[in-house]
mmCIF file of C-alpha atoms and ligand atoms in Angstrom:
data_model
loop_
_atom_site.group_PDB
_atom_site.id
_atom_site.type_symbol
_atom_site.label_atom_id
_atom_site.label_comp_id
_atom_site.label_asym_id
_atom_site.label_seq_id
_atom_site.Cartn_x
_atom_site.Cartn_y
_atom_site.Cartn_z
ATOM 1 C CA MET A 86 83.771 -45.539 -138.758
ATOM 2 C CA GLN A 87 82.596 -48.253 -136.391
ATOM 3 C CA LEU A 88 80.412 -47.166 -133.480
ATOM 4 C CA ASN A 89 82.997 -48.234 -130.885
ATOM 5 C CA GLU A 90 85.855 -46.455 -132.615
ATOM 6 C CA GLN A 91 83.792 -43.290 -132.877
ATOM 7 C CA MET A 92 82.968 -43.476 -129.181
ATOM 8 C CA GLN A 93 86.619 -43.958 -128.220
ATOM 9 C CA GLU A 94 87.867 -41.228 -130.496
ATOM 10 C CA GLU A 95 85.392 -38.695 -129.282
ATOM 11 C CA ASN A 96 85.669 -39.979 -125.750
ATOM 12 C CA ILE A 97 81.927 -40.068 -125.255
ATOM 13 C CA ASP A 98 79.727 -42.605 -123.562
ATOM 14 C CA SER A 99 76.975 -44.474 -125.328
ATOM 15 C CA GLU A 100 74.203 -42.291 -123.915
ATOM 16 C CA ASN A 101 75.806 -39.166 -125.370
ATOM 17 C CA LEU A 102 76.373 -40.865 -128.671
ATOM 18 C CA VAL A 103 72.708 -41.807 -128.945
ATOM 19 C CA GLN A 104 71.782 -38.180 -128.198
ATOM 20 C CA LYS A 105 74.168 -36.928 -130.846
ATOM 21 C CA LEU A 106 72.889 -39.352 -133.497
ATOM 22 C CA ARG A 107 69.318 -38.462 -132.629
ATOM 23 C CA MET A 108 70.054 -34.790 -133.229
ATOM 24 C CA GLN A 109 71.363 -35.692 -136.681
ATOM 25 C CA LEU A 110 68.218 -37.728 -137.304
ATOM 26 C CA ASN A 111 66.005 -34.792 -136.302
ATOM 27 C CA GLY A 112 67.801 -32.665 -138.876
ATOM 28 C CA ILE A 113 67.191 -35.290 -141.563
ATOM 29 C CA ASP A 114 63.499 -35.538 -140.597
ATOM 30 C CA ASP A 115 63.102 -31.775 -140.906
ATOM 31 C CA ARG A 116 64.642 -31.770 -144.373
ATOM 32 C CA LEU A 117 62.617 -34.828 -145.390
ATOM 33 C CA VAL A 118 59.296 -33.269 -144.380
ATOM 34 C CA ALA A 119 60.173 -29.981 -146.083
ATOM 35 C CA THR A 120 61.081 -31.858 -149.289
ATOM 36 C CA LEU A 121 57.912 -33.953 -149.126
ATOM 37 C CA ALA A 122 55.805 -30.819 -148.658
ATOM 38 C CA GLU A 123 57.531 -29.196 -151.635
ATOM 39 C CA ARG A 124 56.906 -32.282 -153.765
ATOM 40 C CA HIS A 125 53.269 -32.473 -152.677
ATOM 41 C CA LYS A 126 52.733 -28.804 -153.601
ATOM 42 C CA LEU A 127 54.234 -29.329 -157.018
ATOM 43 C CA SER A 128 52.181 -32.436 -157.765
ATOM 44 C CA CYS A 129 49.016 -30.618 -156.680
ATOM 45 C CA GLU A 130 49.890 -27.844 -159.157
ATOM 46 C CA ILE A 131 50.331 -30.448 -161.896
ATOM 47 C CA ILE A 132 47.014 -32.121 -161.034
ATOM 48 C CA GLU A 133 45.218 -28.756 -161.053
ATOM 49 C CA ALA A 134 46.739 -27.902 -164.446
ATOM 50 C CA LYS A 135 45.565 -31.301 -165.747
ATOM 51 C CA ILE A 136 42.043 -30.728 -164.421
ATOM 52 C CA ASP A 137 41.952 -27.222 -165.960
ATOM 53 C CA SER A 138 42.883 -28.581 -169.362
ATOM 54 C CA GLY A 139 40.558 -31.571 -169.123
ATOM 55 C CA LEU A 140 43.329 -34.178 -168.852
ATOM 56 C CA ALA A 141 43.052 -37.336 -166.751
ATOM 57 C CA VAL A 142 44.454 -36.987 -163.243
ATOM 58 C CA GLU A 143 45.679 -40.575 -163.050
ATOM 59 C CA ASP A 144 48.869 -41.348 -164.933
ATOM 60 C CA PHE A 145 49.907 -44.831 -163.930
ATOM 61 C CA GLU A 146 52.470 -45.083 -166.732
ATOM 62 C CA ARG A 147 54.351 -42.140 -165.305
ATOM 63 C CA GLU A 148 54.111 -43.456 -161.740
ATOM 64 C CA ARG A 149 55.464 -46.779 -162.892
ATOM 65 C CA ALA A 150 58.272 -45.014 -164.783
ATOM 66 C CA ILE A 151 59.225 -43.054 -161.642
ATOM 67 C CA LEU A 152 59.332 -46.220 -159.551
ATOM 68 C CA ASP A 153 61.273 -48.124 -162.201
ATOM 69 C CA ARG A 154 63.851 -45.355 -162.490
ATOM 70 C CA LEU A 155 64.315 -45.183 -158.713
ATOM 71 C CA GLU A 156 64.619 -48.933 -158.537
ATOM 72 C CA ARG A 157 67.212 -48.967 -161.337
ATOM 73 C CA GLU A 158 69.290 -46.165 -159.880
ATOM 74 C CA TYR A 159 69.025 -46.732 -156.153
ATOM 75 C CA THR A 160 68.862 -50.479 -155.581
ATOM 76 C CA GLY A 161 71.852 -51.079 -153.341
ATOM 77 C CA VAL A 162 71.414 -47.699 -151.650
ATOM 78 C CA ALA A 163 67.996 -48.540 -150.221
ATOM 79 C CA ASP A 164 65.562 -51.432 -150.275
ATOM 80 C CA PRO A 165 63.316 -51.016 -153.375
ATOM 81 C CA LYS A 166 60.336 -52.207 -151.325
ATOM 82 C CA LEU A 167 60.864 -49.287 -148.974
ATOM 83 C CA PHE A 168 60.857 -46.571 -151.586
ATOM 84 C CA ARG A 169 58.037 -48.216 -153.528
ATOM 85 C CA ALA A 170 55.924 -48.107 -150.364
ATOM 86 C CA ILE A 171 56.908 -44.489 -149.673
ATOM 87 C CA TYR A 172 56.195 -43.384 -153.229
ATOM 88 C CA ASN A 173 52.839 -45.115 -153.336
ATOM 89 C CA ALA A 174 51.840 -43.196 -150.238
ATOM 90 C CA ILE A 175 53.092 -39.974 -151.875
ATOM 91 C CA PHE A 176 51.198 -40.602 -155.130
ATOM 92 C CA THR A 177 48.024 -41.574 -153.298
ATOM 93 C CA SER A 178 48.038 -38.572 -150.979
ATOM 94 C CA ALA A 179 48.161 -36.032 -153.831
ATOM 95 C CA LYS A 180 45.541 -37.847 -155.944
ATOM 96 C CA ASN A 181 43.195 -38.448 -153.016
ATOM 97 C CA LYS A 182 42.876 -34.708 -152.576
ATOM 98 C CA TYR A 183 41.264 -34.431 -156.012
ATOM 99 C CA LYS A 184 39.477 -37.753 -156.268
ATOM 100 C CA PRO A 185 35.893 -37.132 -157.404
ATOM 101 C CA LYS A 186 33.927 -38.779 -154.614
ATOM 102 C CA GLU A 187 30.871 -39.794 -156.614
ATOM 103 C CA ALA A 188 32.813 -41.390 -159.449
ATOM 104 C CA PHE A 189 35.071 -43.334 -157.174
ATOM 105 C CA TYR A 190 32.949 -44.229 -154.230
ATOM 106 C CA ASP A 191 29.550 -44.763 -155.692
ATOM 107 C CA VAL A 192 29.685 -48.515 -156.069
ATOM 108 C CA ARG A 193 26.318 -48.484 -157.791
ATOM 109 C CA ARG A 194 27.770 -46.432 -160.643
ATOM 110 C CA LEU A 195 30.714 -48.761 -160.944
ATOM 111 C CA ILE A 196 28.499 -51.771 -161.378
ATOM 112 C CA ASN A 197 25.911 -50.190 -163.601
ATOM 113 C CA ALA A 198 27.198 -51.532 -166.859
ATOM 114 C CA LYS A 199 28.862 -54.781 -165.882
ATOM 115 C CA PRO A 200 29.008 -57.016 -162.845
ATOM 116 C CA LEU A 201 31.528 -55.958 -160.245
ATOM 117 C CA ILE A 202 34.438 -58.370 -160.508
ATOM 118 C CA ILE A 203 36.812 -58.645 -157.590
ATOM 119 C CA ALA A 204 39.621 -61.124 -158.057
ATOM 120 C CA GLY A 205 42.940 -61.934 -156.501
ATOM 121 C CA PRO A 206 44.615 -64.321 -154.129
ATOM 122 C CA CYS A 207 43.224 -65.338 -150.780
ATOM 123 C CA THR A 208 46.388 -63.937 -149.244
ATOM 124 C CA VAL A 209 49.187 -61.631 -150.333
ATOM 125 C CA GLU A 210 52.264 -63.830 -150.149
ATOM 126 C CA SER A 211 55.159 -62.018 -151.795
ATOM 127 C CA TYR A 212 56.121 -59.228 -154.169
ATOM 128 C CA ASP A 213 56.488 -61.642 -157.080
ATOM 129 C CA GLN A 214 53.205 -63.462 -156.420
ATOM 130 C CA ILE A 215 51.090 -60.327 -156.198
ATOM 131 C CA ASN A 216 52.736 -58.490 -159.081
ATOM 132 C CA SER A 217 52.573 -61.350 -161.520
ATOM 133 C CA LEU A 218 48.898 -61.829 -160.692
ATOM 134 C CA ALA A 219 48.148 -58.104 -160.842
ATOM 135 C CA GLU A 220 49.708 -57.874 -164.274
ATOM 136 C CA LYS A 221 47.514 -60.692 -165.599
ATOM 137 C CA LEU A 222 44.334 -59.479 -163.916
ATOM 138 C CA SER A 223 44.786 -55.936 -165.192
ATOM 139 C CA GLU A 224 45.298 -57.279 -168.710
ATOM 140 C CA MET A 225 41.972 -59.102 -168.302
ATOM 141 C CA GLY A 226 40.332 -55.766 -167.422
ATOM 142 C CA VAL A 227 39.752 -56.549 -163.751
ATOM 143 C CA LEU A 228 39.381 -53.286 -161.826
ATOM 144 C CA PHE A 229 39.255 -54.547 -158.233
ATOM 145 C CA MET A 230 42.027 -56.659 -156.788
ATOM 146 C CA ARG A 231 41.541 -58.556 -153.565
ATOM 147 C CA GLY A 232 44.325 -59.838 -151.349
ATOM 148 C CA GLY A 233 44.312 -60.689 -147.676
ATOM 149 C CA ALA A 234 46.920 -58.969 -145.514
ATOM 150 C CA TYR A 235 45.269 -59.550 -142.137
ATOM 151 C CA LYS A 236 43.896 -63.084 -142.272
ATOM 152 C CA PRO A 237 41.212 -64.289 -139.883
ATOM 153 C CA ARG A 238 42.603 -67.806 -139.467
ATOM 154 C CA THR A 239 40.675 -70.377 -137.488
ATOM 155 C CA SER A 240 43.869 -71.388 -135.712
ATOM 156 C CA PRO A 241 46.170 -68.749 -134.179
ATOM 157 C CA TYR A 242 49.108 -70.973 -135.155
ATOM 158 C CA ASP A 243 48.397 -70.740 -138.894
ATOM 159 C CA PHE A 244 49.940 -68.086 -141.161
ATOM 160 C CA GLN A 245 48.197 -64.809 -140.292
ATOM 161 C CA GLY A 246 49.059 -62.830 -143.431
ATOM 162 C CA LEU A 247 51.817 -60.269 -143.963
ATOM 163 C CA GLY A 248 49.947 -57.393 -142.289
ATOM 164 C CA VAL A 249 51.040 -53.882 -143.282
ATOM 165 C CA GLU A 250 53.753 -55.275 -145.529
ATOM 166 C CA GLY A 251 51.156 -57.342 -147.402
ATOM 167 C CA LEU A 252 48.905 -54.344 -147.781
ATOM 168 C CA ASP A 253 51.750 -52.236 -149.162
ATOM 169 C CA LEU A 254 52.518 -54.969 -151.681
ATOM 170 C CA LEU A 255 48.860 -55.148 -152.731
ATOM 171 C CA LEU A 256 48.618 -51.371 -153.025
ATOM 172 C CA ASP A 257 51.758 -51.155 -155.106
ATOM 173 C CA ALA A 258 50.719 -54.003 -157.410
ATOM 174 C CA ALA A 259 47.139 -52.788 -157.865
ATOM 175 C CA CYS A 260 47.628 -49.039 -157.863
ATOM 176 C CA THR A 261 50.444 -48.964 -160.414
ATOM 177 C CA ARG A 262 48.145 -50.862 -162.790
ATOM 178 C CA GLY A 263 45.104 -48.706 -162.212
ATOM 179 C CA MET A 264 43.265 -51.227 -160.041
ATOM 180 C CA TYR A 265 41.548 -50.632 -156.711
ATOM 181 C CA THR A 266 42.456 -52.561 -153.559
ATOM 182 C CA VAL A 267 39.973 -54.741 -151.694
ATOM 183 C CA THR A 268 41.122 -56.195 -148.406
ATOM 184 C CA GLU A 269 39.781 -57.471 -145.129
ATOM 185 C CA ILE A 270 40.338 -55.499 -141.975
ATOM 186 C CA LEU A 271 39.936 -57.220 -138.637
ATOM 187 C CA ASP A 272 39.883 -54.313 -136.214
ATOM 188 C CA ALA A 273 39.559 -50.546 -135.924
ATOM 189 C CA GLU A 274 43.233 -50.061 -135.148
ATOM 190 C CA ALA A 275 44.351 -51.641 -138.432
ATOM 191 C CA LEU A 276 41.654 -49.696 -140.279
ATOM 192 C CA GLU A 277 42.899 -46.380 -138.918
ATOM 193 C CA GLU A 278 46.512 -47.262 -139.633
ATOM 194 C CA ASN A 279 45.862 -48.328 -143.233
ATOM 195 C CA TYR A 280 42.831 -46.291 -144.215
ATOM 196 C CA ASP A 281 44.269 -44.582 -147.295
ATOM 197 C CA LYS A 282 45.719 -47.788 -148.691
ATOM 198 C CA ILE A 283 42.356 -49.523 -148.923
ATOM 199 C CA ASP A 284 39.841 -48.618 -151.614
ATOM 200 C CA VAL A 285 37.176 -51.135 -150.613
ATOM 201 C CA ILE A 286 37.009 -52.373 -147.037
ATOM 202 C CA GLN A 287 36.083 -56.022 -146.568
ATOM 203 C CA ILE A 288 34.486 -57.235 -143.365
ATOM 204 C CA GLY A 289 34.730 -60.974 -143.115
ATOM 205 C CA SER A 290 32.200 -63.597 -142.209
ATOM 206 C CA ARG A 291 33.653 -63.986 -138.733
ATOM 207 C CA ASN A 292 33.237 -60.282 -137.978
ATOM 208 C CA MET A 293 29.752 -59.800 -139.388
ATOM 209 C CA SER A 294 28.296 -59.756 -135.880
ATOM 210 C CA ALA A 295 30.994 -57.611 -134.275
ATOM 211 C CA TYR A 296 28.548 -54.740 -133.958
ATOM 212 C CA GLY A 297 30.925 -52.393 -132.137
ATOM 213 C CA PHE A 298 33.442 -52.821 -134.959
ATOM 214 C CA LEU A 299 30.744 -52.300 -137.607
ATOM 215 C CA LYS A 300 29.812 -49.008 -135.962
ATOM 216 C CA GLN A 301 33.457 -47.948 -135.937
ATOM 217 C CA VAL A 302 33.755 -48.795 -139.637
ATOM 218 C CA GLY A 303 30.632 -46.717 -140.308
ATOM 219 C CA LYS A 304 32.121 -43.771 -138.397
ATOM 220 C CA PHE A 305 35.489 -44.018 -140.133
ATOM 221 C CA THR A 306 33.908 -44.075 -143.580
ATOM 222 C CA ARG A 307 31.117 -41.558 -143.165
ATOM 223 C CA ASP A 308 33.125 -38.624 -144.549
ATOM 224 C CA ASP A 309 34.180 -40.254 -147.791
ATOM 225 C CA ASN A 310 31.611 -43.080 -148.089
ATOM 226 C CA LYS A 311 34.299 -45.601 -148.894
ATOM 227 C CA PRO A 312 32.609 -48.844 -149.992
ATOM 228 C CA VAL A 313 32.367 -51.593 -147.404
ATOM 229 C CA ILE A 314 31.826 -55.210 -148.415
ATOM 230 C CA LEU A 315 30.041 -57.003 -145.611
ATOM 231 C CA LYS A 316 30.250 -60.796 -145.845
ATOM 232 C CA ARG A 317 27.510 -62.962 -144.473
ATOM 233 C CA GLY A 318 28.378 -64.684 -141.207
ATOM 234 C CA PHE A 319 28.460 -68.401 -141.950
ATOM 235 C CA SER A 320 25.693 -69.004 -139.444
ATOM 236 C CA ALA A 321 23.806 -65.750 -139.926
ATOM 237 C CA THR A 322 20.273 -65.420 -141.233
ATOM 238 C CA ILE A 323 19.449 -62.989 -144.016
ATOM 239 C CA THR A 324 17.786 -60.648 -141.534
ATOM 240 C CA GLU A 325 20.881 -60.697 -139.335
ATOM 241 C CA LEU A 326 23.038 -59.845 -142.366
ATOM 242 C CA LEU A 327 20.787 -56.947 -143.337
ATOM 243 C CA ASN A 328 20.742 -55.667 -139.756
ATOM 244 C CA ALA A 329 24.531 -55.878 -139.570
ATOM 245 C CA GLY A 330 24.662 -53.702 -142.701
ATOM 246 C CA GLU A 331 22.396 -51.164 -140.983
ATOM 247 C CA TYR A 332 24.975 -50.744 -138.219
ATOM 248 C CA ILE A 333 27.340 -49.304 -140.846
ATOM 249 C CA ILE A 334 24.707 -47.450 -142.851
ATOM 250 C CA ASN A 335 23.238 -45.791 -139.742
ATOM 251 C CA GLU A 336 26.617 -44.229 -138.955
ATOM 252 C CA GLY A 337 26.356 -42.356 -142.242
ATOM 253 C CA ASN A 338 27.896 -44.504 -144.992
ATOM 254 C CA PRO A 339 25.301 -45.823 -147.460
ATOM 255 C CA ASN A 340 27.907 -47.631 -149.605
ATOM 256 C CA VAL A 341 27.512 -51.109 -148.195
ATOM 257 C CA VAL A 342 27.792 -54.134 -150.485
ATOM 258 C CA PHE A 343 26.397 -57.423 -149.195
ATOM 259 C CA CYS A 344 28.441 -60.507 -150.011
ATOM 260 C CA LEU A 345 27.153 -64.060 -149.749
ATOM 261 C CA ARG A 346 29.824 -66.706 -149.285
ATOM 262 C CA GLY A 347 28.126 -69.947 -148.308
ATOM 263 C CA ILE A 348 26.773 -71.008 -144.934
ATOM 264 C CA ARG A 349 27.181 -73.899 -142.492
ATOM 265 C CA THR A 350 24.448 -76.502 -142.629
ATOM 266 C CA PHE A 351 24.195 -80.217 -141.829
ATOM 267 C CA GLU A 352 25.706 -80.812 -145.262
ATOM 268 C CA GLN A 353 29.161 -80.116 -143.914
ATOM 269 C CA ILE A 354 29.032 -83.461 -142.121
ATOM 270 C CA ASP A 355 30.030 -85.206 -145.312
ATOM 271 C CA SER A 356 29.748 -82.776 -148.237
ATOM 272 C CA LYS A 357 32.663 -82.027 -150.531
ATOM 273 C CA PHE A 358 31.674 -78.363 -150.358
ATOM 274 C CA ARG A 359 33.353 -76.184 -147.737
ATOM 275 C CA ASN A 360 29.993 -74.494 -147.124
ATOM 276 C CA THR A 361 26.487 -74.782 -148.514
ATOM 277 C CA PRO A 362 26.318 -72.279 -151.371
ATOM 278 C CA ASP A 363 23.512 -69.890 -150.423
ATOM 279 C CA LEU A 364 22.572 -69.038 -153.991
ATOM 280 C CA ALA A 365 18.857 -68.671 -153.323
ATOM 281 C CA ALA A 366 19.689 -65.917 -150.862
ATOM 282 C CA ILE A 367 20.700 -63.764 -153.843
ATOM 283 C CA LEU A 368 17.043 -63.664 -154.897
ATOM 284 C CA GLU A 369 15.862 -62.837 -151.406
ATOM 285 C CA LEU A 370 18.491 -60.193 -150.718
ATOM 286 C CA LYS A 371 17.820 -58.490 -154.043
ATOM 287 C CA ASP A 372 14.186 -58.260 -152.964
ATOM 288 C CA ARG A 373 14.933 -56.954 -149.517
ATOM 289 C CA THR A 374 17.662 -54.372 -150.126
ATOM 290 C CA ASP A 375 18.596 -51.870 -152.796
ATOM 291 C CA LYS A 376 22.291 -52.300 -151.942
ATOM 292 C CA PRO A 377 24.484 -54.301 -154.313
ATOM 293 C CA VAL A 378 24.597 -58.045 -153.639
ATOM 294 C CA ILE A 379 27.676 -60.002 -154.667
ATOM 295 C CA PHE A 380 28.625 -63.648 -154.361
ATOM 296 C CA ASP A 381 31.881 -65.309 -153.305
ATOM 297 C CA PRO A 382 31.855 -68.804 -154.842
ATOM 298 C CA SER A 383 35.380 -69.583 -153.591
ATOM 299 C CA HIS A 384 34.577 -69.844 -149.887
ATOM 300 C CA ALA A 385 31.176 -71.324 -150.686
ATOM 301 C CA ALA A 386 32.731 -74.175 -152.682
ATOM 302 C CA GLY A 387 36.130 -74.712 -151.129
ATOM 303 C CA ASP A 388 37.151 -76.591 -154.270
ATOM 304 C CA SER A 389 38.245 -74.855 -157.471
ATOM 305 C CA LYS A 390 36.322 -77.246 -159.689
ATOM 306 C CA TYR A 391 33.004 -75.951 -158.334
ATOM 307 C CA VAL A 392 33.902 -72.254 -158.160
ATOM 308 C CA LEU A 393 33.232 -71.081 -161.712
ATOM 309 C CA PRO A 394 29.946 -72.993 -162.195
ATOM 310 C CA LEU A 395 28.713 -71.408 -158.957
ATOM 311 C CA ALA A 396 29.911 -67.999 -160.140
ATOM 312 C CA LYS A 397 27.921 -68.406 -163.332
ATOM 313 C CA ALA A 398 24.829 -69.476 -161.394
ATOM 314 C CA ALA A 399 25.151 -66.459 -159.104
ATOM 315 C CA LEU A 400 25.194 -64.080 -162.073
ATOM 316 C CA ASN A 401 22.206 -65.869 -163.582
ATOM 317 C CA LEU A 402 20.318 -65.356 -160.339
ATOM 318 C CA GLY A 403 20.960 -61.631 -160.497
ATOM 319 C CA ALA A 404 24.074 -61.116 -158.362
ATOM 320 C CA ASP A 405 25.615 -57.687 -158.969
ATOM 321 C CA GLY A 406 29.107 -59.069 -158.837
ATOM 322 C CA LEU A 407 31.560 -61.733 -157.780
ATOM 323 C CA MET A 408 34.524 -62.039 -155.489
ATOM 324 C CA ILE A 409 36.764 -64.869 -156.640
ATOM 325 C CA GLU A 410 40.059 -66.224 -155.373
ATOM 326 C CA VAL A 411 42.541 -66.542 -158.219
ATOM 327 C CA HIS A 412 46.162 -67.685 -158.060
ATOM 328 C CA ASP A 413 48.978 -68.164 -160.565
ATOM 329 C CA ASN A 414 49.974 -71.481 -158.985
ATOM 330 C CA PRO A 415 47.074 -72.699 -156.849
ATOM 331 C CA GLU A 416 49.046 -75.745 -155.689
ATOM 332 C CA ASP A 417 51.674 -73.455 -154.114
ATOM 333 C CA ALA A 418 49.237 -71.013 -152.467
ATOM 334 C CA LEU A 419 49.924 -70.473 -148.765
ATOM 335 C CA VAL A 420 46.214 -70.235 -147.910
ATOM 336 C CA ASP A 421 43.111 -71.698 -149.603
ATOM 337 C CA GLY A 422 44.990 -73.138 -152.583
ATOM 338 C CA ARG A 423 42.400 -75.871 -153.059
ATOM 339 C CA GLN A 424 39.720 -73.357 -153.901
ATOM 340 C CA ALA A 425 41.904 -70.992 -155.971
ATOM 341 C CA VAL A 426 41.017 -70.796 -159.647
ATOM 342 C CA SER A 427 43.998 -70.647 -162.010
ATOM 343 C CA THR A 428 44.557 -67.445 -163.972
ATOM 344 C CA ALA A 429 43.987 -69.306 -167.238
ATOM 345 C CA ASP A 430 40.609 -70.712 -166.118
ATOM 346 C CA PHE A 431 39.575 -67.338 -164.771
ATOM 347 C CA GLU A 432 40.437 -65.597 -168.024
ATOM 348 C CA GLU A 433 38.393 -68.146 -169.946
ATOM 349 C CA PHE A 434 35.461 -67.572 -167.605
ATOM 350 C CA LEU A 435 35.633 -63.795 -168.047
ATOM 351 C CA LYS A 436 35.737 -64.152 -171.822
ATOM 352 C CA ASN A 437 32.765 -66.484 -171.912
ATOM 353 C CA GLU A 438 30.540 -65.025 -169.233
ATOM 354 C CA ILE A 439 31.370 -61.384 -168.641
ATOM 355 C CA LEU A 440 32.877 -59.632 -171.640
HETATM 356 C C1 PEP B 1211 38.102 -63.888 -147.451
HETATM 357 O O1 PEP B 1211 37.338 -63.542 -148.375
HETATM 358 O O2 PEP B 1211 39.324 -63.655 -147.472
HETATM 359 C C2 PEP B 1211 37.562 -64.598 -146.283
HETATM 360 C C3 PEP B 1211 38.317 -64.883 -145.233
HETATM 361 O O3 PEP B 1211 36.286 -64.940 -146.429
HETATM 362 P P1 PEP B 1211 35.166 -65.165 -145.298
HETATM 363 O O4 PEP B 1211 35.231 -63.973 -144.384
HETATM 364 O O5 PEP B 1211 33.916 -65.221 -146.106
HETATM 365 O O6 PEP B 1211 35.503 -66.447 -144.630
HETATM 366 MN MN1 MN B 1212 40.349 -67.449 -148.643
#
């Protein structure tokens, strides 16, 4: 029945109707929360039974099967994006309760055997873009997927990223394939709102000196020691970078990863490089800190043809890992397409240099 017809039939004014509908909504919310609590209890029982019998807690195949079934049966009833987002939050909340802190959050352990490889698009653009890329990256064995949802654009009129929606897309794409999410957060409010969706927090070059924010990040992460990648400010000295890291560490989270990404020098007057690749700083940082040091050749180069040679050089100089922008169709990328490495080139690089 149309709203107007209902109002006429029941002879009620719009204010009363809103009240009446709200009461119905409250009833639905109560049932929804009770059902969610029941589901959570049951999945905790399953996880505990798995732990008792030595089985793996994660079962991405099953999660994917649940989502696929819901999508098959309920598309048309509700937007698949909506229930995918809801279910990812449900899956994550039960698993987070049992996540072994050391195994997950000790970045050092993760990079012991091999360099830490973080790959993905500059920016999350759409469901199709992020899922197609996630599928390929997971097949290549990449464990950490990057994707910008909140973009620090130089101009406020440029595309700013998809925000929460972008983060949900990244989480869905990465999590269902057993990958961890790496994304930049620009302020404490967004961090609080999205905390559980982010496995590795990225602080960008432009925020390296936002000391108040760094302290807040340190406070937020001190209970679980979630890894924080701190990128070098493009005009910051090495000492300033190390000090910025201390702002986080001093709040109680030792899991800081320093990321070099090129700096501004006089070369930018006429160089083809977006920044001057600060490769030598890898040597110095490795001497001056025991924290992992990774290199981002994408923002250092600004041009895909220089990215992989720089990546190789960074590993040769002792970098503990790389963060690289990869895209299925670099020419169509909404942000930083010029510096995006194609999936095929990236796969070749991994085969030759990492595996
Ligand atoms: C990024 O990695 O998405 C990014 C914006 O890099 P930077 O902060 O180094 O400019
Ligand atoms: Mn970028």
